[in-house]
Coordinates of C-alpha atoms in Angstrom, one line a residue:
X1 CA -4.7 -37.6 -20.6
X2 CA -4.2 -36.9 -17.0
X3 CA -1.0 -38.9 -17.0
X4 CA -0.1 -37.0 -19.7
X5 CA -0.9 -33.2 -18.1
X6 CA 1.2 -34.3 -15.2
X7 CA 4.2 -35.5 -17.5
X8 CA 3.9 -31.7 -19.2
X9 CA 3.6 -30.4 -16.1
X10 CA 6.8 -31.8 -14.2
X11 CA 8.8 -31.1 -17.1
X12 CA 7.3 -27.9 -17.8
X13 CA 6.3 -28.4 -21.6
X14 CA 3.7 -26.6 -23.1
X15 CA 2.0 -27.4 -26.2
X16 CA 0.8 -25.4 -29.1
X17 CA -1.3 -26.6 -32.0
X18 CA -1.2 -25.2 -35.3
X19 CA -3.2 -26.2 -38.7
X20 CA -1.7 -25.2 -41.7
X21 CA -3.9 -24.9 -45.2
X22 CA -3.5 -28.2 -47.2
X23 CA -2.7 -27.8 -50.7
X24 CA -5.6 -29.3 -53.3
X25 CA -5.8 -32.7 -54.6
X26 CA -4.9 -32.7 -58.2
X27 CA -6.0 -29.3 -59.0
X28 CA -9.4 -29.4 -57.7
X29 CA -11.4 -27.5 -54.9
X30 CA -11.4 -30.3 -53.0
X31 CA -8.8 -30.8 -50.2
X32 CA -7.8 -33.5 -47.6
X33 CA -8.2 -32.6 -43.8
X34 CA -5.8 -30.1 -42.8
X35 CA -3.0 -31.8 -40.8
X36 CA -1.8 -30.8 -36.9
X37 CA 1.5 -29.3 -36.1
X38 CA 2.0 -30.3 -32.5
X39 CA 4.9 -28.1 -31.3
X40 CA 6.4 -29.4 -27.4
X41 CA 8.1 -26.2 -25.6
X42 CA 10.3 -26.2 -22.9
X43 CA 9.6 -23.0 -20.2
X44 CA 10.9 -21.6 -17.2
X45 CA 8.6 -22.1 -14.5
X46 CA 5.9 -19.7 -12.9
X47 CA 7.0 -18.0 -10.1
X48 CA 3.7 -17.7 -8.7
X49 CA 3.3 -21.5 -8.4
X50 CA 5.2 -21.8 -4.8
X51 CA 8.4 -20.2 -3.2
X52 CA 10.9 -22.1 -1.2
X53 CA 11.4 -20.3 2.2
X54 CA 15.0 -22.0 2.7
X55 CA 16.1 -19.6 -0.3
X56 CA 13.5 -16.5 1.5
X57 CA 15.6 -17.3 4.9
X58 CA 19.5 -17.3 2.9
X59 CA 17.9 -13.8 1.5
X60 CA 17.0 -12.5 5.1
X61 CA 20.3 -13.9 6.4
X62 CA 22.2 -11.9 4.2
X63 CA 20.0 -9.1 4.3
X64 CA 21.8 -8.8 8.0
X65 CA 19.8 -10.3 10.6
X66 CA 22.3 -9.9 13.4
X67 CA 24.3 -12.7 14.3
X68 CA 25.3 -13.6 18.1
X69 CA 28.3 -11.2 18.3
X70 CA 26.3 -8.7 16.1
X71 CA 23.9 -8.9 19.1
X72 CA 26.0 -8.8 21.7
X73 CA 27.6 -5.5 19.7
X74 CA 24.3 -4.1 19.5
X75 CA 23.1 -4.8 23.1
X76 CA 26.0 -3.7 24.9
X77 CA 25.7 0.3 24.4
X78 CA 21.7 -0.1 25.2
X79 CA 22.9 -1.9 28.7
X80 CA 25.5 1.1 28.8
X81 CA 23.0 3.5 28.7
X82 CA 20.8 2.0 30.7
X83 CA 23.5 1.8 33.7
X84 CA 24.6 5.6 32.8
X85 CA 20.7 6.7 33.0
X86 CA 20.3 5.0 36.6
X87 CA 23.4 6.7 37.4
X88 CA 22.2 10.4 36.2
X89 CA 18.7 10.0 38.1
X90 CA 20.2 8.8 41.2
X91 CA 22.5 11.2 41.8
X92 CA 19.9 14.0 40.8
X93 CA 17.5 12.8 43.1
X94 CA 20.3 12.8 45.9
X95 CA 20.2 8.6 46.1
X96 CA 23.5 7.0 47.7
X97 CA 24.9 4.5 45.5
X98 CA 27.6 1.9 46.3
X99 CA 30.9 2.8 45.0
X100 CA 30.3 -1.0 43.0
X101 CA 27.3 1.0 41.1
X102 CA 29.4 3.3 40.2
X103 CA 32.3 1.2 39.1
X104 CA 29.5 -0.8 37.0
X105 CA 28.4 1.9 35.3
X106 CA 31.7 3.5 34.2
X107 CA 33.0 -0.5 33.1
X108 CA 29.8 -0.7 31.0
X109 CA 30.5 3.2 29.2
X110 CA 33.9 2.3 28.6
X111 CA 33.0 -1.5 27.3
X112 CA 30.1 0.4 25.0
X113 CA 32.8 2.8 23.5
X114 CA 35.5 -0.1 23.0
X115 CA 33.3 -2.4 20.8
X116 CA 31.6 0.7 19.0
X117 CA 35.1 1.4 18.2
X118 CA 35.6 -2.1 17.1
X119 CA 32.2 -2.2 14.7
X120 CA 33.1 1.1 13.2
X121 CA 36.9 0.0 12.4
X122 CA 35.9 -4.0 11.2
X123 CA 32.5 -2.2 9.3
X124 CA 32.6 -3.5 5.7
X125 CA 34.2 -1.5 3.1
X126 CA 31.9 0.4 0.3
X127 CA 33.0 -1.1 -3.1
X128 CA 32.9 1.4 -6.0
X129 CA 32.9 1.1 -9.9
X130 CA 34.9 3.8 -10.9
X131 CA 35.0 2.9 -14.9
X132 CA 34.4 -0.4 -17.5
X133 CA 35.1 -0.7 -21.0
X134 CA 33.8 -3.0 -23.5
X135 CA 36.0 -4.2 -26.4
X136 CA 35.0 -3.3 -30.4
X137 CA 37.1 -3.9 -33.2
X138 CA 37.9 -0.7 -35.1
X139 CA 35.4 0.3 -37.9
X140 CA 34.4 -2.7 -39.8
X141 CA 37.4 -4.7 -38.5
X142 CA 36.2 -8.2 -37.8
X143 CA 32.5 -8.1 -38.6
X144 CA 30.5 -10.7 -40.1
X145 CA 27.0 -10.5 -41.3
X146 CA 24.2 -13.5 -41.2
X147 CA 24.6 -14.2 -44.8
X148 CA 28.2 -14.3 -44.2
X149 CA 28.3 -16.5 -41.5
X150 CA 26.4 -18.9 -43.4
X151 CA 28.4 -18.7 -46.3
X152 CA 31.6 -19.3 -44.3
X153 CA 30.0 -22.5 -42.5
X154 CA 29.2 -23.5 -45.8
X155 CA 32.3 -23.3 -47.4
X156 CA 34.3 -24.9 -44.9
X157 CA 33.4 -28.5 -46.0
X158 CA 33.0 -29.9 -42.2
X159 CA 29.1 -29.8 -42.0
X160 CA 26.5 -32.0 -43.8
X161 CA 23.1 -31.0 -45.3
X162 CA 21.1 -31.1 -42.4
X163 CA 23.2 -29.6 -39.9
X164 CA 23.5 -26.5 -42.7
X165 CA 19.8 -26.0 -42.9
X166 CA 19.8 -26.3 -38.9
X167 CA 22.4 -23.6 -38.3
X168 CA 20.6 -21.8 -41.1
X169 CA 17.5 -21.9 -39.2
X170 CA 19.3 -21.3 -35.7
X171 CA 21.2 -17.8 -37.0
X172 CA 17.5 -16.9 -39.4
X173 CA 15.9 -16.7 -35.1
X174 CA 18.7 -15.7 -32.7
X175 CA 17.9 -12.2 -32.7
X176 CA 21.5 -11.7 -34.4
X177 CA 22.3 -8.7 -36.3
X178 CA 24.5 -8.2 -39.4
X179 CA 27.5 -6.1 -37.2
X180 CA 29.0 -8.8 -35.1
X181 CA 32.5 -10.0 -34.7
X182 CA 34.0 -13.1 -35.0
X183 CA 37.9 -13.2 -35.1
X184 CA 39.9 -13.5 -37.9
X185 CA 41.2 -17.4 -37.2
X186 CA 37.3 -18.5 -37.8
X187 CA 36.5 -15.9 -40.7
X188 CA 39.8 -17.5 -42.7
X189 CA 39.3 -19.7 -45.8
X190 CA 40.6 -22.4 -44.3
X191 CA 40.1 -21.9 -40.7
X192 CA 43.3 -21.3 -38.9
X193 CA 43.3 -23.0 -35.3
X194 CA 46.3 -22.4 -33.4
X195 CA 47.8 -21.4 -29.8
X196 CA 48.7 -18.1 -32.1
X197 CA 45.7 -16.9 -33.1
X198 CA 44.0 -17.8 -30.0
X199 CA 46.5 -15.6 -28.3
X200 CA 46.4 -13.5 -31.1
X201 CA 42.2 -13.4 -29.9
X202 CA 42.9 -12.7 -26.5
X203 CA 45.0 -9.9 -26.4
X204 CA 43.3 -8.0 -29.0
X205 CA 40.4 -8.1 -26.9
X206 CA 41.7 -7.8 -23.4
X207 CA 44.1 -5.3 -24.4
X208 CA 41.6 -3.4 -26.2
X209 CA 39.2 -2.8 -23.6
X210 CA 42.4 -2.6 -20.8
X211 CA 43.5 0.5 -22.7
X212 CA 40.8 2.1 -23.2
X213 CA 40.0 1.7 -19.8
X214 CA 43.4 3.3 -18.1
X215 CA 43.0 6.1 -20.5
X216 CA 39.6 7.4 -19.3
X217 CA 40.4 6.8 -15.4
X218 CA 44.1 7.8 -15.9
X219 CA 45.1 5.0 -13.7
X220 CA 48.8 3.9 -14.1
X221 CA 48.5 0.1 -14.5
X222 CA 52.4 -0.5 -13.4
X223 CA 51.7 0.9 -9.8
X224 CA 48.2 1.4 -9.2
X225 CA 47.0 -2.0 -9.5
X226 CA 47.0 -4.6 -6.3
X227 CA 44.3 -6.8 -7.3
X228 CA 43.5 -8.7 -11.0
X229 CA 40.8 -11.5 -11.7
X230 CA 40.9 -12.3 -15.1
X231 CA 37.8 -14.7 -16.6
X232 CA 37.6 -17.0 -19.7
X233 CA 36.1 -20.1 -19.7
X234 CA 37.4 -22.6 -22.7
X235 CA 40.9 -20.8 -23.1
X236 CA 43.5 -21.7 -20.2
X237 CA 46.8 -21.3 -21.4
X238 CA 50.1 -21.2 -19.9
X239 CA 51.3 -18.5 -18.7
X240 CA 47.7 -17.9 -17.6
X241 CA 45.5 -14.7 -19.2
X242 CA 45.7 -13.1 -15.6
X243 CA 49.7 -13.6 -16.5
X244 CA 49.6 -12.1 -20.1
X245 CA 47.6 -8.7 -19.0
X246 CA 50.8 -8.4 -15.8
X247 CA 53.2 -8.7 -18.3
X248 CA 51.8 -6.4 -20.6
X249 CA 51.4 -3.8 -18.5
X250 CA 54.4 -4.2 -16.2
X251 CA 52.0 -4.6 -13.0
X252 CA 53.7 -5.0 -9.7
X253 CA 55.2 -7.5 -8.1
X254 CA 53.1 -7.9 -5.3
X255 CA 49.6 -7.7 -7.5
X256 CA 47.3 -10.1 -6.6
X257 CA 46.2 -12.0 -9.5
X258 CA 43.2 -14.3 -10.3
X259 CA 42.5 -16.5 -13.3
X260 CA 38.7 -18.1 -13.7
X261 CA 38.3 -20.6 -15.7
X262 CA 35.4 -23.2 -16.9
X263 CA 32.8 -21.3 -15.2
X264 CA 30.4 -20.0 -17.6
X265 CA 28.7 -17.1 -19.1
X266 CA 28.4 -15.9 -15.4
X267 CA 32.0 -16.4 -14.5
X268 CA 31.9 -12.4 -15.0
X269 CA 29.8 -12.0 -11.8
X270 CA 32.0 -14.5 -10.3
X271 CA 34.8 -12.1 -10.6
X272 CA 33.5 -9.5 -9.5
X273 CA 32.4 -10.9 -6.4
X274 CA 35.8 -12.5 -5.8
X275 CA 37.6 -8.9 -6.3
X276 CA 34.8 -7.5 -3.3
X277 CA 36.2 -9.8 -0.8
X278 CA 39.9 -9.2 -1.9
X279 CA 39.1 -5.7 -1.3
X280 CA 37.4 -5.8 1.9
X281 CA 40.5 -7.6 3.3
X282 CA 43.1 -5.2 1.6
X283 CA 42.4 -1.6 2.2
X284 CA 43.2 1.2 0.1
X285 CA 43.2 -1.0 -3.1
X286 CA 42.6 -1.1 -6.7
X287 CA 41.0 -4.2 -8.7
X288 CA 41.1 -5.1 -12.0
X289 CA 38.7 -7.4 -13.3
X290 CA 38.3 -8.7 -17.7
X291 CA 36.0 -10.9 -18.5
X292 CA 36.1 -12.6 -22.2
X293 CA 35.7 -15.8 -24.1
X294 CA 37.7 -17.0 -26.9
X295 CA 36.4 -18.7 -29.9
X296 CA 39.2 -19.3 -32.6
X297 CA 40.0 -22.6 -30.4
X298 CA 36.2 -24.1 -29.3
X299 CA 34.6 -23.8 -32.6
X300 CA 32.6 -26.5 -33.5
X301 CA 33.0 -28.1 -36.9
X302 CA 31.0 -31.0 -36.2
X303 CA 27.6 -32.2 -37.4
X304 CA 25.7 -32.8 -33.3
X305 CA 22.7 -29.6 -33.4
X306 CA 23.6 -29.6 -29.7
X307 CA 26.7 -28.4 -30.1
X308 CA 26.0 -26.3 -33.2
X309 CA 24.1 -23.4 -31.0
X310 CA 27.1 -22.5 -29.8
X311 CA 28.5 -21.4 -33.2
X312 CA 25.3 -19.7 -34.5
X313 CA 25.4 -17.1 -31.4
X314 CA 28.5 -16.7 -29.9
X315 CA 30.7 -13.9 -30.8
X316 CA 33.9 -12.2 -30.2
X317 CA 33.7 -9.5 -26.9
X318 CA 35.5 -8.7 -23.9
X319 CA 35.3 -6.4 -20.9
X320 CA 37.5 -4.5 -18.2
X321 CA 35.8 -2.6 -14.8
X322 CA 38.3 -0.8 -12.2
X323 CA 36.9 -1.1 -8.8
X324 CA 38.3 0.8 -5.6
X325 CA 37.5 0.5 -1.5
X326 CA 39.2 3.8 -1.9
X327 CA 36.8 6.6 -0.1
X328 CA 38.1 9.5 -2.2
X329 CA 37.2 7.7 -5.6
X330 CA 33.7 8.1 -4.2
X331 CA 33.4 11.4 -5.8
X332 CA 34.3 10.1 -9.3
X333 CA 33.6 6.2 -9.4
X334 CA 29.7 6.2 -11.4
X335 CA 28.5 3.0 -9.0
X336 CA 28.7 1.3 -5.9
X337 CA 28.1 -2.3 -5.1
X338 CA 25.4 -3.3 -3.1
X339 CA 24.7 -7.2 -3.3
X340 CA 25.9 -10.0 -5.2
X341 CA 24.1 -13.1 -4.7
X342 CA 25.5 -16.0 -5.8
X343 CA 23.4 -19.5 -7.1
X344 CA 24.7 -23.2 -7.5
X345 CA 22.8 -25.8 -8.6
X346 CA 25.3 -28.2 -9.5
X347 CA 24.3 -30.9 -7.0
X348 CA 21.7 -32.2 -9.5
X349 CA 23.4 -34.2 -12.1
X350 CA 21.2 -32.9 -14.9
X351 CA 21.9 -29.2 -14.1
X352 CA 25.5 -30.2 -14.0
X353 CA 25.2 -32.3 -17.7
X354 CA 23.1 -29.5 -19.1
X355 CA 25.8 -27.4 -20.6
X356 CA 28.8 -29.5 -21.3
X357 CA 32.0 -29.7 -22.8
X358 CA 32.3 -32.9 -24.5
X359 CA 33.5 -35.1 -27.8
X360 CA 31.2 -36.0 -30.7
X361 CA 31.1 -39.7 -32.4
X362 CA 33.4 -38.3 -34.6
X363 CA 36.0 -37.5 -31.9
X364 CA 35.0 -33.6 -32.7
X365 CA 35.3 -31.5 -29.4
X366 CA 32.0 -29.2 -28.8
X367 CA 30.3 -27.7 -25.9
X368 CA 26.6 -28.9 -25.9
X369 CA 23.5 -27.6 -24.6
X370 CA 20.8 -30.0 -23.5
X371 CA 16.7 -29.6 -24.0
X372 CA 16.9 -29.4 -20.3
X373 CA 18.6 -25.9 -20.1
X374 CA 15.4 -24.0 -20.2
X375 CA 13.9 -26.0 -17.4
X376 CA 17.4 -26.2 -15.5
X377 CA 18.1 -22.0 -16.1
X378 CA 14.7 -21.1 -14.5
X379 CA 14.8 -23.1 -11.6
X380 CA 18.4 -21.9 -11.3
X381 CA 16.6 -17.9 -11.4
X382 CA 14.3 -18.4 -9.2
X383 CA 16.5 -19.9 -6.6
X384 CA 18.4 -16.5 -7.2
X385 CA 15.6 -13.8 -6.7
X386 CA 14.4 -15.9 -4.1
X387 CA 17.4 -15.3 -2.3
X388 CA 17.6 -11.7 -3.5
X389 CA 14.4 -10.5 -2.6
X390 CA 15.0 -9.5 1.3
X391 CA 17.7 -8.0 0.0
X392 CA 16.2 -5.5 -2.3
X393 CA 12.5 -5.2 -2.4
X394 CA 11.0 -2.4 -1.2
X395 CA 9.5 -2.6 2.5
X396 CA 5.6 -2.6 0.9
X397 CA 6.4 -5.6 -1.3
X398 CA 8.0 -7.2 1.8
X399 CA 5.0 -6.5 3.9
X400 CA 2.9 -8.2 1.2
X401 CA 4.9 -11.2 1.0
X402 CA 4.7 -12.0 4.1
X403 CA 1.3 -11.3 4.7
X404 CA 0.6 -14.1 2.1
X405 CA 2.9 -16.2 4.3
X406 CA 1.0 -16.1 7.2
X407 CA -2.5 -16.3 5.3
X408 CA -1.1 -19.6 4.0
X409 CA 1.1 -20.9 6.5
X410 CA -0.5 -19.5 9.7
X411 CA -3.8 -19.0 9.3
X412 CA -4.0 -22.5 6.5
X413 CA -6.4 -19.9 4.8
X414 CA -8.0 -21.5 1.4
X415 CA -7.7 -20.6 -1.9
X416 CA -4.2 -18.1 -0.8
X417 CA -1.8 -17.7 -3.2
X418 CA 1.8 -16.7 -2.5
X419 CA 2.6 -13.3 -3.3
X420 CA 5.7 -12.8 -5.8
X421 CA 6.8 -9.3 -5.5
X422 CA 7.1 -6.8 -8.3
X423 CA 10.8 -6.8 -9.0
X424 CA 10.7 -3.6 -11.2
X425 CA 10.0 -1.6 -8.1
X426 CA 13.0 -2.2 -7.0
X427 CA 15.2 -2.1 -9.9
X428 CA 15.3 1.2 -12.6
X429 CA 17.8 -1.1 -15.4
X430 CA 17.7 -4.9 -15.8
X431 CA 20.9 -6.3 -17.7
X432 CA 20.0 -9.9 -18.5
X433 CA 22.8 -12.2 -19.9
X434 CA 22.5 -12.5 -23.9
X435 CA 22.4 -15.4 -24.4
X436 CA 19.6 -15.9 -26.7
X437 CA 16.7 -14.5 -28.0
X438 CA 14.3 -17.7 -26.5
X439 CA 16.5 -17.3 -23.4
X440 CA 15.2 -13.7 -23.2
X441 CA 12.1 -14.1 -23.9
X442 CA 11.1 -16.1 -21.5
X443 CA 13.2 -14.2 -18.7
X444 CA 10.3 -11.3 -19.4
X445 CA 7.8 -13.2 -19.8
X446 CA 8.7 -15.1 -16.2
X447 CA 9.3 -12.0 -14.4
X448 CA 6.7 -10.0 -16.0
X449 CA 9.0 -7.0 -17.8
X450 CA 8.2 -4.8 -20.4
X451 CA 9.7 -3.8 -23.4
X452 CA 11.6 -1.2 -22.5
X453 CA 13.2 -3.3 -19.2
X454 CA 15.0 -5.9 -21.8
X455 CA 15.8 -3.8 -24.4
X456 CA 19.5 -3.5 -23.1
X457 CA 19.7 -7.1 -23.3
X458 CA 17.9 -7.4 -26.6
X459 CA 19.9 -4.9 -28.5
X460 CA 23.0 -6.0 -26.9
X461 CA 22.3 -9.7 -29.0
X462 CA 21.8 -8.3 -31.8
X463 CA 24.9 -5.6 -31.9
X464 CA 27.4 -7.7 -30.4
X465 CA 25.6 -11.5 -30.0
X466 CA 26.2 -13.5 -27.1
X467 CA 29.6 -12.5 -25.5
X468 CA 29.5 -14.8 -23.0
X469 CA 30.3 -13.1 -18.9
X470 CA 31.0 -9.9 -20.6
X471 CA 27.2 -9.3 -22.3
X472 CA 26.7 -7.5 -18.7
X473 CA 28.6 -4.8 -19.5
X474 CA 27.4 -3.7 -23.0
X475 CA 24.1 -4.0 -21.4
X476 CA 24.8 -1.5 -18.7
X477 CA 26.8 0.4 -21.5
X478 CA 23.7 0.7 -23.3
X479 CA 22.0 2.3 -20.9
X480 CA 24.3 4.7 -19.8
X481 CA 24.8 5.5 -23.9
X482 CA 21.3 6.1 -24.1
X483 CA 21.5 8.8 -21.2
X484 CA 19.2 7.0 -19.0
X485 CA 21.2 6.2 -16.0
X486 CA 20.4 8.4 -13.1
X487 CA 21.8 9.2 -10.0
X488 CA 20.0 6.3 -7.4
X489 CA 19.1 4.2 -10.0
X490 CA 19.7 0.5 -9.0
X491 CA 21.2 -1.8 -11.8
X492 CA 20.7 -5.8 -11.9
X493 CA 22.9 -7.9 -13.6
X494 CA 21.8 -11.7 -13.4
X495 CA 23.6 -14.3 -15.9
X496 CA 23.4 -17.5 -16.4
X497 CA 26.7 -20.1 -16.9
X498 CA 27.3 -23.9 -16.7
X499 CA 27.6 -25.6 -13.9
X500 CA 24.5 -24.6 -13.7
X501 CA 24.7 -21.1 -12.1
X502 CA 22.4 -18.1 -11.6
X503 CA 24.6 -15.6 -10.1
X504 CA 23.3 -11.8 -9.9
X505 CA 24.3 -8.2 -8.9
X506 CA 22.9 -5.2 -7.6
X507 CA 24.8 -1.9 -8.0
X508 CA 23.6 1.9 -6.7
X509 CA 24.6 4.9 -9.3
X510 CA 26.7 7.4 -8.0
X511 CA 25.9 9.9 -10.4
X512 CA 23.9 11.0 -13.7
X513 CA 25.7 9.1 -16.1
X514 CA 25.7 11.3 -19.4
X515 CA 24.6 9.9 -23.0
X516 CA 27.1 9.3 -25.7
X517 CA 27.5 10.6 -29.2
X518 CA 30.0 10.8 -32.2
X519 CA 31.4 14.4 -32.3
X520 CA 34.4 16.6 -31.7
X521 CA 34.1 16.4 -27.3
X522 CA 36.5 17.6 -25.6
X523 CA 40.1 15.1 -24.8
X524 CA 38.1 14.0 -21.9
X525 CA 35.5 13.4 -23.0
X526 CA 36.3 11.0 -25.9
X527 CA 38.4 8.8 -23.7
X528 CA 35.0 8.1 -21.7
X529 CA 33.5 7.2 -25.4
X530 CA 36.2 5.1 -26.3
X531 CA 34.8 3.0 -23.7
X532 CA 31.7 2.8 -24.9
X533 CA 31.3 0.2 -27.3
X534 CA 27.5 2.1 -28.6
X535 CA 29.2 5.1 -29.7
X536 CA 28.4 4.8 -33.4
X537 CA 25.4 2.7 -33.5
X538 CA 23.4 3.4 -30.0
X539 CA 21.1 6.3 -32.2
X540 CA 19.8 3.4 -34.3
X541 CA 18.9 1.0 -31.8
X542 CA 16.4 -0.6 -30.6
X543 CA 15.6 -1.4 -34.3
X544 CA 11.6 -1.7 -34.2
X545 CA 11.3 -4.8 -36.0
X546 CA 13.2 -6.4 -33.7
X547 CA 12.0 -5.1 -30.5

């Protein structure tokens, strides 16, 4: 048994027993023993077992403990005022000083204003989130309820008995409403697959959010634009994505353009990180950055359950942000970035197998999810907020942290626990990646949220499924449709992709963000709701069953 605990343990599987009522033996009262349902669990880990202080130092690192030159930057006007002090007091108490002193003084003054010069001009430009846009089909274009989806799985002919009553059972728990969007190559009786409709796919949904986006912001894409990372994991054609958006809206010739692929549900983080250091390097800029997936050419007609999740939660979605280093958008950009942190765990061969793109034994191409991803996804978070925390929490929670570092590691006190910090005192809105209800639920139960802190994420699966890098952004949409984002509210966007990453950011509102409704608002005022994929459904959500 003690073998067994510590097998459980390792792999962190839990156990739950359950006794169902045994029918009666051939119509009589009397009944056999009950049997036991022993159901084996894979969960993230507890936080409060141990931290690793390498990830507590790469948090403090980047929280900006000063660096040699950062030092010598610092230490330099102290010195100068130090010399210029001596100076002042000996000439007003009448002291002769060498001509030297005086030369010393006046190099050190001049030195102090040079590299104060030099830190204020090399200082680190603010990044701002003037706008985003999420991508929804108009009216009831593209949507597919449950029942539908298993009827069209059904009717296709590819799928056996059992993997029917598993995708069956799969879509009955995702957390999956009856309004999401599949495109119209997979909803077609027969399937169309083809380079068209996958293009077809793509620029419906990059396009979509793209214009939507230039029309509330008024930014003209053919001049305006220096920067563009585009994101998509399983669709790379040629031209690239990053090539189809310049050419559809005539962007200059000079643009700088990025295309991401094969990285994951979090490739959408990715992006944005990669269009911050394009921006602090290019001043006076504007970035573009879509993140999407496409299905009509990675769905899975196969029979392996592993690679049959992908098809009973993945939908179609797509998203477009405009960022700026500009300091006059200040006044009308709704955030600014504060920290991305950035996770990699793909050292470890079974984080690197755990979500992976692979052939079937029937030569059937699929991407499949391993038993291990649970285990694999929270080791990956808590590498992540590890690192984070320095960055973010609150000096009080800092101060407690560490004082259970010294009682532990210092004094060798007994019976110490480490301290994990209370993440919801430094955040006002969590945006979670959707990628499952299970996925979900154990995020809150691991970080110790409440309802109300995953219900973005929650009724972002069930609206619009899992839309892969851009499920972020309906998240945050959600909250500013619900009128809840407030001027110095801090936002966290953590999501999870193969690899296996954990990759996260923070971002500061600029201003109240108002709520959004169906109405007759003025011109304005509509172009900010046509990006806003809640706009017709946000005043029935959360649904209560489901929350």
């Amino acid at each position: 048994m003690e073998a067994t605990a510590a097998v459980m343990e390792r792999e962190r599987l839990t156990a739950e027993m359950a006794f169902p009522p045994a029918p009666a033996v051939g119509g009589g009262d009397k009944k056999p023993p009950p049997s036991i349902v022993i159901k084996i669990r894979r969960r993230l880990p507890d936080f409060a077992r141990s931290v690793n202080l390498k990830y507590v130092k790469l948090g403090l690192l980047s929280a900006g403990f000063p660096s040699p030159s950062t030092s010598l930057t610092l230490a330099t006007p102290v010195m100068a005022a130090a010399a210029a002090a001596c100076y002042y007091y000996a000439s007003f108490f009448n002291l002769n000083l060498d001509i030297n002193v005086a030369a010393t003084c006046a190099t050190w003054l001049c030195l102090a204003a040079l590299l104060l010069a030099v830190t204020y001009l090399n200082r680190p430009r603010p990044v701002y989130l003037v706008e985003f846009a999420c991508y929804k089909p108009a009216g009831n274009e593209h949507e597919i309820t449950k029942s539908e989806f298993l009827d069209m799985a059904e009717s296709t002919g590819f799928f056996n008995t059992e993997a029917l009553e598993f995708q069956t059972k799969i879509t009955r728990r995702s957390g999956l409403g009856d309004r999401t969007y599949l495109p119209p190559g997979i909803q077609s009786r027969p399937p169309r697959l083809s380079m068209v409709e996958a293009r077809a796919e793509a620029e419906a949904v990059m396009f979509g959010c793209l214009d939507s986006l230039f029309a509330a912001t008024g930014i003209d894409p053919t001049r305006d634009i220096g920067i563009l990372v585009v994101n998509c994991s399983l669709f790379n054609p040629t031209p690239s994505l990053a090539s189809m958006v310049v050419n559809r809206y005539k962007m200059r010739e000079d643009v700088k353009s990025f295309n991401l692929g094969g990285m994951g549900c979090s490739a959408g983080l990715i992006a944005v990180d990669l269009a911050r250091d394009l921006l602090q390097a290019n001043a006076d800029s504007l970035a573009v950055v879509v993140s999407t997936e496409n299905i009509t050419l990675n769905w899975y007609f196969g029979n392996d359950r592993s690679m049959l999740l992908s098809n009973c939660i993945f939908r179609m979605g797509g998203a477009a942000a405009v960022l700026s280093n500009r300091r006059a958008d200040a006044r009308r950009a709704k955030y600014r970035l504060l920290h991305t942190v950035r996770t990699h765990k793909g050292a470890a061969d079974e984080c690197y197998r755990c979500v992976y793109q692979r052939e079937d034994g029937g030569g059937r191409v699929g991407v499949s999810l391993a038993r291990e991803l649970m285990a694999v996804a929270g080791d990956a978070l808590k590498t992540n907020i590890t690192t984070q925390g320095p960055l973010v929490l609150p000096l009080a929670e800092q101060l407690k942290f560490l004082k259970s570092l010294v009682l532990r590691r210092v004094l060798r006190a007994r019976g110490a626990r480490p301290y994990i910090p209370d993440f919801r005192r430094a955040f006002d809105h969590f945006c979670v990646h959707a990628g499952g209800r299970a996925v979900l639920d154990e995020v809150q139960r691991s970080l110790s949220l409440g309802d109300g802190d995953m219900e973005a994420s929650k009724c972002t699966l069930h609206r619009f499924g899992n839309t892969s890098s851009s499920s972020l952004w309906y998240e945050l949409a959600y909250a500013e449709a619900k009128g809840r984002v407030r001027r110095g509210h801090r936002v966290w966007q953590i999501g999870f992709g193969s690899g296996f990453k954990c990759n996260s950011a923070v971002w500061l509102a600029l201003r109240d963000v108002p709520p959004v409704c169906a109405g007759d608002e003025e011109d304005g005022e509509r172009r900010r709701m046509r990006c806003n994929p809640w706009v017709d459904s946000v005043e029935s959500y959360p649904p209560k069953a489901y929350m």
